[in-house]
């Protein structure tokens, strides 16, 4: 078999809100990449993994057509593609395998500030501008609303001003775009975040093992993000109180302190952020010499 066939190809957004996070996350999984001159491919230097930089809307198609083995893309794009395939009678040809907990946003319907909106029935007999016709149709059908989706490939938010639509259905993250265009969010259709999708085409043992390894590393990277390693000393009698105060930690390590019968050292991984308040509470419970360290890598 051709050597290039054994390399994993991951489709990643070329420019946009997911790009830096997607590449950064893979780098934290140990991947080192160099960009090609035309900026279309990132070649993996130390692993047989290459990143294809493409438009986010193209990612589910590239994965379902088996051009790429994996894709990192917003759930909004994945669900839109799945519904388009479903509504046109074809089957979805990729599986969603992992949520990445970044790129959070939502697909919402928004109305012009002055519009008289009294719930979803106000959408009846209206035109709604969107790039997400599949998701919008699905919502309208489920709520038995008779409205007409008007496809816009971009700049959806200006459609009402142009007189092309009464409402819009678009992604909202900070909400800044809506405010800047005099629009008000009235209904949420979908909560989205970046996800990993995999082709349904069998990868072969070697490639699948590599994919499984990447997913395990991604999981490790996500788990340590808010994790802290905490070390402190305390009287043995305070152990129960202190354990109860450690945020999101499993069994701590407890060690005797040299030269003291009564004092112990407690070390624990906390799966949540450790705030100043927690440290103050630990101190009040008898802890001293508190130290909080970031966790870089974790493997179960
Ligand atoms: C979305 C959406 C809005 C903007 C909303 O576009 O179309 O323009 O983000 O974000 P805000 O609430 O923070 O202002 P995006 O940048 O994701 O590009 P794309 O949909 O064209 O890929
Ligand atoms: Zn896009």
mmCIF file with all atom_site columns, N, CA and C in Angstrom, residues 90-129:
data_model
loop_
_atom_site.group_PDB
_atom_site.id
_atom_site.type_symbol
_atom_site.label_atom_id
_atom_site.label_alt_id
_atom_site.label_comp_id
_atom_site.label_asym_id
_atom_site.label_entity_id
_atom_site.label_seq_id
_atom_site.pdbx_PDB_ins_code
_atom_site.Cartn_x
_atom_site.Cartn_y
_atom_site.Cartn_z
_atom_site.occupancy
_atom_site.B_iso_or_equiv
_atom_site.pdbx_formal_charge
_atom_site.auth_seq_id
_atom_site.auth_comp_id
_atom_site.auth_asym_id
_atom_site.auth_atom_id
_atom_site.pdbx_PDB_model_num
ATOM 1   N N  . UNK A 1 90  ? -30.650 10.821 1.506  1.00 0.00 ? 90  UNK A N  1
ATOM 2   C CA . UNK A 1 90  ? -29.412 10.038 1.625  1.00 0.00 ? 90  UNK A CA 1
ATOM 3   C C  . UNK A 1 90  ? -29.094 9.822  3.098  1.00 0.00 ? 90  UNK A C  1
ATOM 4   N N  . UNK A 1 91  ? -28.191 8.895  3.353  1.00 0.00 ? 91  UNK A N  1
ATOM 5   C CA . UNK A 1 91  ? -27.835 8.620  4.744  1.00 0.00 ? 91  UNK A CA 1
ATOM 6   C C  . UNK A 1 91  ? -26.595 9.410  5.138  1.00 0.00 ? 91  UNK A C  1
ATOM 7   N N  . UNK A 1 92  ? -26.505 9.777  6.411  1.00 0.00 ? 92  UNK A N  1
ATOM 8   C CA . UNK A 1 92  ? -25.311 10.445 6.929  1.00 0.00 ? 92  UNK A CA 1
ATOM 9   C C  . UNK A 1 92  ? -24.145 9.479  6.897  1.00 0.00 ? 92  UNK A C  1
ATOM 10  N N  . UNK A 1 93  ? -23.009 9.941  6.428  1.00 0.00 ? 93  UNK A N  1
ATOM 11  C CA . UNK A 1 93  ? -21.896 9.019  6.234  1.00 0.00 ? 93  UNK A CA 1
ATOM 12  C C  . UNK A 1 93  ? -20.709 9.339  7.132  1.00 0.00 ? 93  UNK A C  1
ATOM 13  N N  . UNK A 1 94  ? -20.981 9.881  8.302  1.00 0.00 ? 94  UNK A N  1
ATOM 14  C CA . UNK A 1 94  ? -19.904 10.105 9.258  1.00 0.00 ? 94  UNK A CA 1
ATOM 15  C C  . UNK A 1 94  ? -20.496 9.902  10.640 1.00 0.00 ? 94  UNK A C  1
ATOM 16  N N  . UNK A 1 95  ? -19.632 9.674  11.613 1.00 0.00 ? 95  UNK A N  1
ATOM 17  C CA . UNK A 1 95  ? -20.121 9.566  12.979 1.00 0.00 ? 95  UNK A CA 1
ATOM 18  C C  . UNK A 1 95  ? -19.448 10.618 13.840 1.00 0.00 ? 95  UNK A C  1
ATOM 19  N N  . UNK A 1 96  ? -20.229 11.139 14.779 1.00 0.00 ? 96  UNK A N  1
ATOM 20  C CA . UNK A 1 96  ? -19.687 12.117 15.707 1.00 0.00 ? 96  UNK A CA 1
ATOM 21  C C  . UNK A 1 96  ? -19.112 11.352 16.881 1.00 0.00 ? 96  UNK A C  1
ATOM 22  N N  . UNK A 1 97  ? -17.841 11.571 17.182 1.00 0.00 ? 97  UNK A N  1
ATOM 23  C CA . UNK A 1 97  ? -17.250 10.711 18.198 1.00 0.00 ? 97  UNK A CA 1
ATOM 24  C C  . UNK A 1 97  ? -16.789 11.434 19.455 1.00 0.00 ? 97  UNK A C  1
ATOM 25  N N  . UNK A 1 98  ? -16.672 12.761 19.420 1.00 0.00 ? 98  UNK A N  1
ATOM 26  C CA . UNK A 1 98  ? -16.061 13.389 20.586 1.00 0.00 ? 98  UNK A CA 1
ATOM 27  C C  . UNK A 1 98  ? -16.389 14.871 20.656 1.00 0.00 ? 98  UNK A C  1
ATOM 28  N N  . UNK A 1 99  ? -16.804 15.347 21.820 1.00 0.00 ? 99  UNK A N  1
ATOM 29  C CA . UNK A 1 99  ? -17.055 16.781 22.008 1.00 0.00 ? 99  UNK A CA 1
ATOM 30  C C  . UNK A 1 99  ? -15.816 17.446 22.571 1.00 0.00 ? 99  UNK A C  1
ATOM 31  N N  . UNK A 1 100 ? -15.492 18.621 22.078 1.00 0.00 ? 100 UNK A N  1
ATOM 32  C CA . UNK A 1 100 ? -14.201 19.231 22.410 1.00 0.00 ? 100 UNK A CA 1
ATOM 33  C C  . UNK A 1 100 ? -14.291 20.402 23.386 1.00 0.00 ? 100 UNK A C  1
ATOM 34  N N  . UNK A 1 101 ? -15.500 20.786 23.769 1.00 0.00 ? 101 UNK A N  1
ATOM 35  C CA . UNK A 1 101 ? -15.671 21.814 24.783 1.00 0.00 ? 101 UNK A CA 1
ATOM 36  C C  . UNK A 1 101 ? -14.979 23.141 24.442 1.00 0.00 ? 101 UNK A C  1
ATOM 37  N N  . UNK A 1 102 ? -14.968 23.511 23.158 1.00 0.00 ? 102 UNK A N  1
ATOM 38  C CA . UNK A 1 102 ? -14.621 24.887 22.788 1.00 0.00 ? 102 UNK A CA 1
ATOM 39  C C  . UNK A 1 102 ? -15.498 25.254 21.598 1.00 0.00 ? 102 UNK A C  1
ATOM 40  N N  . UNK A 1 103 ? -15.441 26.513 21.188 1.00 0.00 ? 103 UNK A N  1
ATOM 41  C CA . UNK A 1 103 ? -16.286 26.945 20.070 1.00 0.00 ? 103 UNK A CA 1
ATOM 42  C C  . UNK A 1 103 ? -17.763 26.910 20.416 1.00 0.00 ? 103 UNK A C  1
ATOM 43  N N  . UNK A 1 104 ? -18.068 27.176 21.676 1.00 0.00 ? 104 UNK A N  1
ATOM 44  C CA . UNK A 1 104 ? -19.478 27.159 22.083 1.00 0.00 ? 104 UNK A CA 1
ATOM 45  C C  . UNK A 1 104 ? -20.239 28.318 21.438 1.00 0.00 ? 104 UNK A C  1
ATOM 46  N N  . UNK A 1 105 ? -21.370 28.018 20.869 1.00 0.00 ? 105 UNK A N  1
ATOM 47  C CA . UNK A 1 105 ? -22.257 29.039 20.323 1.00 0.00 ? 105 UNK A CA 1
ATOM 48  C C  . UNK A 1 105 ? -23.630 28.404 20.157 1.00 0.00 ? 105 UNK A C  1
ATOM 49  N N  . UNK A 1 106 ? -24.601 29.167 19.691 1.00 0.00 ? 106 UNK A N  1
ATOM 50  C CA . UNK A 1 106 ? -25.930 28.587 19.500 1.00 0.00 ? 106 UNK A CA 1
ATOM 51  C C  . UNK A 1 106 ? -26.536 29.089 18.206 1.00 0.00 ? 106 UNK A C  1
ATOM 52  N N  . UNK A 1 107 ? -27.402 28.270 17.640 1.00 0.00 ? 107 UNK A N  1
ATOM 53  C CA . UNK A 1 107 ? -28.128 28.682 16.445 1.00 0.00 ? 107 UNK A CA 1
ATOM 54  C C  . UNK A 1 107 ? -29.471 29.217 16.912 1.00 0.00 ? 107 UNK A C  1
ATOM 55  N N  . UNK A 1 108 ? -29.733 30.474 16.595 1.00 0.00 ? 108 UNK A N  1
ATOM 56  C CA . UNK A 1 108 ? -30.937 31.112 17.132 1.00 0.00 ? 108 UNK A CA 1
ATOM 57  C C  . UNK A 1 108 ? -31.695 31.869 16.062 1.00 0.00 ? 108 UNK A C  1
ATOM 58  N N  . UNK A 1 109 ? -32.974 32.062 16.339 1.00 0.00 ? 109 UNK A N  1
ATOM 59  C CA . UNK A 1 109 ? -33.782 32.964 15.517 1.00 0.00 ? 109 UNK A CA 1
ATOM 60  C C  . UNK A 1 109 ? -33.755 34.327 16.199 1.00 0.00 ? 109 UNK A C  1
ATOM 61  N N  . UNK A 1 110 ? -33.584 35.391 15.391 1.00 0.00 ? 110 UNK A N  1
ATOM 62  C CA . UNK A 1 110 ? -33.577 36.745 15.942 1.00 0.00 ? 110 UNK A CA 1
ATOM 63  C C  . UNK A 1 110 ? -34.549 37.613 15.158 1.00 0.00 ? 110 UNK A C  1
ATOM 64  N N  . UNK A 1 111 ? -35.132 38.551 15.899 1.00 0.00 ? 111 UNK A N  1
ATOM 65  C CA . UNK A 1 111 ? -36.129 39.452 15.303 1.00 0.00 ? 111 UNK A CA 1
ATOM 66  C C  . UNK A 1 111 ? -35.603 40.886 15.353 1.00 0.00 ? 111 UNK A C  1
ATOM 67  N N  . UNK A 1 112 ? -35.988 41.729 14.385 1.00 0.00 ? 112 UNK A N  1
ATOM 68  C CA . UNK A 1 112 ? -35.626 43.150 14.480 1.00 0.00 ? 112 UNK A CA 1
ATOM 69  C C  . UNK A 1 112 ? -36.178 43.731 15.778 1.00 0.00 ? 112 UNK A C  1
ATOM 70  N N  . UNK A 1 113 ? -35.404 44.639 16.390 1.00 0.00 ? 113 UNK A N  1
ATOM 71  C CA . UNK A 1 113 ? -35.768 45.226 17.688 1.00 0.00 ? 113 UNK A CA 1
ATOM 72  C C  . UNK A 1 113 ? -37.250 45.593 17.793 1.00 0.00 ? 113 UNK A C  1
ATOM 73  N N  . UNK A 1 114 ? -37.774 46.270 16.776 1.00 0.00 ? 114 UNK A N  1
ATOM 74  C CA . UNK A 1 114 ? -39.137 46.768 16.863 1.00 0.00 ? 114 UNK A CA 1
ATOM 75  C C  . UNK A 1 114 ? -40.219 45.724 16.602 1.00 0.00 ? 114 UNK A C  1
ATOM 76  N N  . UNK A 1 115 ? -39.822 44.531 16.144 1.00 0.00 ? 115 UNK A N  1
ATOM 77  C CA . UNK A 1 115 ? -40.828 43.544 15.714 1.00 0.00 ? 115 UNK A CA 1
ATOM 78  C C  . UNK A 1 115 ? -41.688 43.065 16.881 1.00 0.00 ? 115 UNK A C  1
ATOM 79  N N  . UNK A 1 116 ? -42.935 42.790 16.550 1.00 0.00 ? 116 UNK A N  1
ATOM 80  C CA . UNK A 1 116 ? -43.886 42.328 17.556 1.00 0.00 ? 116 UNK A CA 1
ATOM 81  C C  . UNK A 1 116 ? -43.820 40.797 17.618 1.00 0.00 ? 116 UNK A C  1
ATOM 82  N N  . UNK A 1 117 ? -42.965 40.263 18.483 1.00 0.00 ? 117 UNK A N  1
ATOM 83  C CA . UNK A 1 117 ? -42.776 38.809 18.558 1.00 0.00 ? 117 UNK A CA 1
ATOM 84  C C  . UNK A 1 117 ? -43.385 38.268 19.845 1.00 0.00 ? 117 UNK A C  1
ATOM 85  N N  . UNK A 1 118 ? -44.369 37.357 19.697 1.00 0.00 ? 118 UNK A N  1
ATOM 86  C CA . UNK A 1 118 ? -45.039 36.828 20.900 1.00 0.00 ? 118 UNK A CA 1
ATOM 87  C C  . UNK A 1 118 ? -44.943 35.305 20.954 1.00 0.00 ? 118 UNK A C  1
ATOM 88  N N  . UNK A 1 119 ? -43.781 34.786 20.681 1.00 0.00 ? 119 UNK A N  1
ATOM 89  C CA . UNK A 1 119 ? -43.657 33.329 20.680 1.00 0.00 ? 119 UNK A CA 1
ATOM 90  C C  . UNK A 1 119 ? -43.612 32.797 19.262 1.00 0.00 ? 119 UNK A C  1
ATOM 91  N N  . UNK A 1 120 ? -43.306 31.465 19.147 1.00 0.00 ? 120 UNK A N  1
ATOM 92  C CA . UNK A 1 120 ? -42.987 30.903 17.832 1.00 0.00 ? 120 UNK A CA 1
ATOM 93  C C  . UNK A 1 120 ? -44.114 31.073 16.806 1.00 0.00 ? 120 UNK A C  1
ATOM 94  N N  . UNK A 1 121 ? -45.359 31.200 17.268 1.00 0.00 ? 121 UNK A N  1
ATOM 95  C CA . UNK A 1 121 ? -46.456 31.376 16.286 1.00 0.00 ? 121 UNK A CA 1
ATOM 96  C C  . UNK A 1 121 ? -46.344 32.695 15.510 1.00 0.00 ? 121 UNK A C  1
ATOM 97  N N  . UNK A 1 122 ? -45.603 33.657 16.098 1.00 0.00 ? 122 UNK A N  1
ATOM 98  C CA . UNK A 1 122 ? -45.374 34.926 15.372 1.00 0.00 ? 122 UNK A CA 1
ATOM 99  C C  . UNK A 1 122 ? -44.540 34.724 14.109 1.00 0.00 ? 122 UNK A C  1
ATOM 100 N N  . UNK A 1 123 ? -43.908 33.547 13.999 1.00 0.00 ? 123 UNK A N  1
ATOM 101 C CA . UNK A 1 123 ? -43.087 33.279 12.804 1.00 0.00 ? 123 UNK A CA 1
ATOM 102 C C  . UNK A 1 123 ? -43.945 32.857 11.613 1.00 0.00 ? 123 UNK A C  1
ATOM 103 N N  . UNK A 1 124 ? -45.201 32.498 11.874 1.00 0.00 ? 124 UNK A N  1
ATOM 104 C CA . UNK A 1 124 ? -46.077 32.049 10.790 1.00 0.00 ? 124 UNK A CA 1
ATOM 105 C C  . UNK A 1 124 ? -46.143 33.080 9.670  1.00 0.00 ? 124 UNK A C  1
ATOM 106 N N  . UNK A 1 125 ? -46.138 32.577 8.432  1.00 0.00 ? 125 UNK A N  1
ATOM 107 C CA . UNK A 1 125 ? -46.222 33.414 7.223  1.00 0.00 ? 125 UNK A CA 1
ATOM 108 C C  . UNK A 1 125 ? -45.071 34.416 7.092  1.00 0.00 ? 125 UNK A C  1
ATOM 109 N N  . UNK A 1 126 ? -43.935 34.110 7.723  1.00 0.00 ? 126 UNK A N  1
ATOM 110 C CA . UNK A 1 126 ? -42.801 35.028 7.608  1.00 0.00 ? 126 UNK A CA 1
ATOM 111 C C  . UNK A 1 126 ? -41.713 34.415 6.725  1.00 0.00 ? 126 UNK A C  1
ATOM 112 N N  . UNK A 1 127 ? -40.740 35.250 6.343  1.00 0.00 ? 127 UNK A N  1
ATOM 113 C CA . UNK A 1 127 ? -39.539 34.770 5.649  1.00 0.00 ? 127 UNK A CA 1
ATOM 114 C C  . UNK A 1 127 ? -38.386 34.857 6.643  1.00 0.00 ? 127 UNK A C  1
ATOM 115 N N  . UNK A 1 128 ? -37.605 33.774 6.736  1.00 0.00 ? 128 UNK A N  1
ATOM 116 C CA . UNK A 1 128 ? -36.495 33.742 7.697  1.00 0.00 ? 128 UNK A CA 1
ATOM 117 C C  . UNK A 1 128 ? -35.198 33.497 6.939  1.00 0.00 ? 128 UNK A C  1
ATOM 118 N N  . UNK A 1 129 ? -34.287 34.477 7.020  1.00 0.00 ? 129 UNK A N  1
ATOM 119 C CA . UNK A 1 129 ? -33.005 34.350 6.311  1.00 0.00 ? 129 UNK A CA 1
ATOM 120 C C  . UNK A 1 129 ? -32.045 33.480 7.109  1.00 0.00 ? 129 UNK A C  1
#
